[in-house]
Amino acid sequence: MKRTSRISELREIISSEKKRGRKIALVPTMGFLHRGHLSLIEQAKQTDAFVVLSIFVNPLQFGPNEDLSRYPRDLERDAHLVEEAGVDVVFHPSVEEMYPRPMLTFVEVGELDRVLCGSSRPGHFRGVATVVSKLFNIVQPDMAFFGQKDYQQYLIIERMVKDLSLPIEICPVPIVREEDGLAMSSRNIYLTAEQRLEALVLSKSLNEAERSIHGGQRSAREIERQIREKITLESHGVIDYVEVRDAGSLSDVTDIQSPVLLALAVKFGTTRLIDNKVVEVEQNV
Ligand code: PAF
């Protein structure tokens, strides 16, 4: 496995692979990898493409009071994991390599980035869309892999690629959970044992809500109320948002008739966790 922190070196490596006829798959990450990332790599490997994995904790997507400085990092551990997983090259640029001068150019995907995490983390998705565009320009991949735990991010990137006619296939990969249901996240490491246990209420409340929809409940506000009630009764988590939205457009939903996204963000101590579930709805005939 090759490793580089230089854009020019990465471009040379990729260009020689392209000359040999290889397709290029990109797995963008911020490192501190877990099984969720490994499943992105697994999917990328299945395409037979040359797999590029980037590790870059992108300052542009963190707000002033967020966890940029304490975001977990362990490049050697990550490099070992991805080598075993069969990645072909790891790209781990420094902030200076990615942003040698103050950025004046940004990518914004309007509307989609103003709801859910976008309204609680202003500027976050602008930072994500900008760094992903930059990575797309550096790597010029044929396909790129994104986890559905960050469902809104996946939709935003998919829309950006369509709007800008980028010749890249965006491949969503299902959420990977711990055995007890907690969605994998690099931020889970911040949780105390007690918070880790309480955080199980997130996946449980989503599962209950899904059962309730399948049982015939069609009111989005009632589903949101049920999820909020369970989280409040069974944990000390502080709810940032619990929302039912259209799974394709993220637009507001009142009456659940087509696939919906159940999305939530909840803080346990200083750790903000997100989780979601897409629920299909049987159409009445
Ligand atoms: O999902 C992430 O880890 C990040 O948002 C991404 C896509 C690597 C951009 O920094």
XYZ file of C-alpha atoms and ligand atoms in Angstrom:
295
model
C 0.000 0.000 0.000
C 1.254 3.462 -0.898
C 0.985 6.464 1.417
C 1.330 10.099 0.511
C 0.540 13.500 1.941
C 1.264 15.326 -1.332
C -1.367 16.196 -3.936
C 1.215 16.077 -6.772
C 2.457 12.610 -5.776
C -1.100 11.271 -5.466
C -1.923 12.629 -8.924
C 1.102 10.819 -10.402
C 0.120 7.539 -8.755
C -3.477 7.840 -9.996
C -2.510 8.909 -13.484
C -0.307 5.846 -13.946
C -3.153 3.591 -12.724
C -5.559 5.283 -15.160
C -3.089 4.732 -18.004
C -3.195 1.028 -17.137
C -6.965 1.155 -17.568
C -7.885 1.012 -13.880
C -11.051 2.655 -12.571
C -10.530 4.787 -9.469
C -12.662 4.530 -6.323
C -12.446 7.162 -3.580
C -13.303 6.598 0.083
C -13.123 10.016 1.773
C -12.734 9.911 5.587
C -11.583 11.984 8.525
C -9.686 9.012 9.967
C -9.967 7.258 13.326
C -11.469 4.474 11.326
C -14.032 1.948 12.509
C -16.036 -0.904 10.977
C -18.289 1.594 9.198
C -15.280 2.838 7.216
C -14.148 -0.729 6.603
C -17.491 -1.482 5.000
C -16.990 1.514 2.650
C -13.619 0.029 1.688
C -15.179 -3.414 1.222
C -17.772 -1.977 -1.177
C -15.081 -0.037 -3.046
C -12.923 -3.179 -3.354
C -15.837 -5.083 -4.860
C -15.734 -2.808 -7.907
C -12.196 -3.987 -8.728
C -11.139 -0.357 -8.889
C -7.890 1.126 -7.569
C -8.959 2.264 -4.094
C -7.848 5.648 -2.772
C -8.679 6.400 0.868
C -8.271 9.945 2.111
C -7.783 10.878 5.749
C -8.221 14.580 6.416
C -9.836 16.259 9.396
C -11.286 19.156 7.466
C -11.271 22.413 9.467
C -13.783 24.002 7.076
C -16.600 21.763 8.281
C -16.194 22.462 12.009
C -17.882 25.415 13.703
C -15.950 27.655 16.128
C -17.246 25.828 19.223
C -17.006 22.314 17.807
C -14.510 19.510 18.401
C -11.887 20.178 15.668
C -8.907 20.284 18.046
C -9.931 17.186 20.001
C -11.269 15.182 17.045
C -9.635 11.725 17.479
C -6.639 11.071 15.234
C -4.351 8.036 14.895
C -2.730 7.858 11.482
C -0.534 4.815 12.184
C -3.449 2.741 13.456
C -5.577 3.840 10.476
C -2.792 3.040 7.980
C -2.420 -0.450 9.452
C -6.198 -1.083 9.282
C -6.602 0.076 5.690
C -3.555 -1.816 4.485
C -5.149 -4.993 5.848
C -8.435 -4.019 4.202
C -6.731 -3.812 0.813
C -6.667 -0.055 0.128
C -4.187 0.812 -2.641
C -3.172 4.294 -1.564
C -3.786 6.423 1.525
C -3.796 10.168 1.015
C -3.285 12.067 4.285
C -2.609 15.701 3.443
C -1.808 18.387 6.004
C -4.081 21.416 6.365
C -1.383 23.484 4.560
C -1.353 21.044 1.642
C -5.147 21.239 1.233
C -5.531 24.927 2.065
C -2.221 26.694 1.267
C -3.990 30.043 1.297
C -7.245 31.288 2.828
C -10.112 29.863 0.809
C -12.190 32.318 -1.215
C -14.077 29.676 -3.176
C -16.767 27.497 -1.635
C -19.367 25.006 -2.792
C -22.872 25.302 -1.384
C -25.775 22.996 -2.033
C -28.725 25.248 -1.213
C -31.853 24.093 0.657
C -30.565 20.588 1.324
C -27.952 22.094 3.623
C -30.330 24.281 5.604
C -32.280 21.595 7.429
C -31.427 18.928 10.050
C -27.673 19.090 10.813
C -27.366 22.066 8.465
C -29.519 24.262 10.681
C -27.783 23.230 13.916
C -24.285 23.397 12.378
C -24.280 26.471 10.123
C -21.546 26.255 7.469
C -20.909 22.553 8.122
C -22.158 21.279 4.766
C -20.509 24.138 2.892
C -17.235 22.872 4.399
C -18.081 19.279 3.485
C -19.138 20.079 -0.099
C -16.039 22.232 -0.597
C -13.538 19.648 0.653
C -15.272 16.821 -1.204
C -15.173 18.871 -4.436
C -11.487 19.464 -3.848
C -10.892 15.751 -3.239
C -12.895 14.924 -6.373
C -10.709 17.312 -8.379
C -7.506 15.894 -6.929
C -8.430 12.207 -7.282
C -10.819 12.370 -10.267
C -12.489 9.147 -9.156
C -14.998 7.150 -11.186
C -16.943 6.428 -7.998
C -16.975 7.602 -4.394
C -18.357 5.879 -1.298
C -20.336 7.561 1.499
C -21.912 6.027 4.597
C -25.630 6.473 5.131
C -25.127 7.349 8.787
C -24.447 10.806 7.369
C -27.528 10.511 5.181
C -27.882 14.259 4.631
C -24.219 14.474 3.605
C -24.738 11.642 1.126
C -27.782 13.407 -0.421
C -25.906 16.707 -0.613
C -22.913 15.154 -2.364
C -25.169 13.248 -4.740
C -26.980 16.484 -5.637
C -23.708 18.421 -5.997
C -22.404 15.841 -8.459
C -25.621 16.046 -10.492
C -25.800 19.856 -10.432
C -22.148 20.252 -11.456
C -22.230 17.368 -13.996
C -19.310 15.619 -12.331
C -18.720 12.203 -13.937
C -18.645 10.408 -10.586
C -20.956 7.692 -9.316
C -21.925 8.291 -5.686
C -22.308 4.965 -3.880
C -24.227 4.958 -0.579
C -23.278 2.318 1.994
C -25.688 1.226 4.782
C -25.090 2.199 8.403
C -22.899 -0.226 10.349
C -23.984 -0.751 13.958
C -22.431 -2.258 17.059
C -24.107 -5.514 18.082
C -26.313 -3.626 20.538
C -27.505 -1.194 17.862
C -25.318 1.886 18.416
C -24.377 3.358 15.038
C -20.600 3.306 14.496
C -18.999 6.727 14.797
C -15.500 8.016 15.472
C -17.112 10.212 18.135
C -18.401 7.209 20.163
C -14.978 7.182 21.827
C -15.919 10.387 23.690
C -18.817 8.648 25.502
C -18.535 7.541 29.134
C -19.724 3.963 29.849
C -22.993 5.344 31.187
C -23.577 7.619 28.176
C -22.665 4.759 25.815
C -25.425 2.668 27.434
C -27.971 5.490 27.358
C -27.173 6.201 23.689
C -28.767 2.861 22.783
C -32.085 4.667 23.093
C -31.368 6.287 19.703
C -31.518 3.135 17.585
C -34.268 1.696 19.798
C -36.466 4.763 19.325
C -35.912 4.659 15.548
C -36.833 0.965 15.454
C -39.974 1.610 17.489
C -40.932 4.466 15.188
C -40.479 2.213 12.179
C -42.770 -0.389 13.760
C -45.302 2.317 14.486
C -45.288 3.466 10.819
C -45.567 -0.117 9.609
C -48.437 -0.532 12.069
C -50.317 2.249 10.272
C -49.276 5.494 11.976
C -49.088 8.126 9.234
C -48.655 11.327 11.233
C -45.081 12.626 11.027
C -45.574 14.857 14.100
C -46.832 11.883 16.135
C -43.805 9.799 15.114
C -41.489 12.660 16.108
C -43.351 12.950 19.433
C -42.952 9.208 20.115
C -39.200 9.310 19.425
C -38.692 12.412 21.573
C -40.702 10.914 24.422
C -38.658 7.698 24.460
C -35.326 9.539 24.372
C -36.403 11.913 27.146
C -37.833 9.181 29.373
C -34.982 6.715 28.937
C -31.875 8.898 28.886
C -30.302 12.176 29.900
C -29.680 12.935 26.206
C -30.404 16.497 25.131
C -32.289 16.508 21.848
C -30.970 18.758 19.102
C -33.544 17.591 16.567
C -35.894 14.702 15.837
C -37.456 15.029 12.398
C -39.384 13.051 9.837
C -38.530 14.209 6.308
C -38.951 13.046 2.745
C -36.144 10.540 2.133
C -35.358 11.891 -1.343
C -35.690 15.662 -1.012
C -35.494 16.201 2.774
C -38.614 18.340 2.437
C -41.045 18.549 5.328
C -43.600 15.734 5.627
C -46.927 15.855 7.450
C -48.677 12.723 6.256
C -46.320 9.776 5.723
C -47.056 8.316 2.285
C -43.688 7.758 0.602
C -40.274 6.673 1.974
C -39.312 8.909 4.864
C -36.111 9.635 6.703
C -36.347 9.495 10.493
C -33.384 11.604 11.576
C -32.142 12.676 14.959
C -29.253 14.390 16.694
C -28.870 14.097 20.457
C -26.167 15.284 22.819
C -24.856 13.023 25.566
C -22.699 15.284 27.714
C -20.566 17.155 25.173
C -20.881 14.432 22.529
C -23.395 15.001 19.763
C -24.543 11.774 18.107
C -26.618 11.430 14.968
C -28.597 8.459 13.734
C -31.296 7.811 11.155
C -33.495 5.262 9.480
C -35.168 5.278 6.085
C -38.656 3.778 6.357
C -40.499 2.486 3.316
C -44.246 2.834 3.394
C -46.682 0.357 1.936
C -48.998 2.173 -0.423
C -52.725 1.785 0.187
C -54.367 0.305 -2.907
O -17.968 11.934 6.466
C -16.820 12.389 6.672
O -15.965 11.741 7.280
C -16.474 13.781 6.171
O -17.548 14.641 6.260
C -15.886 13.779 4.740
C -16.889 13.262 3.719
C -14.642 12.906 4.702
C -15.503 15.195 4.339
O -14.563 15.739 5.200
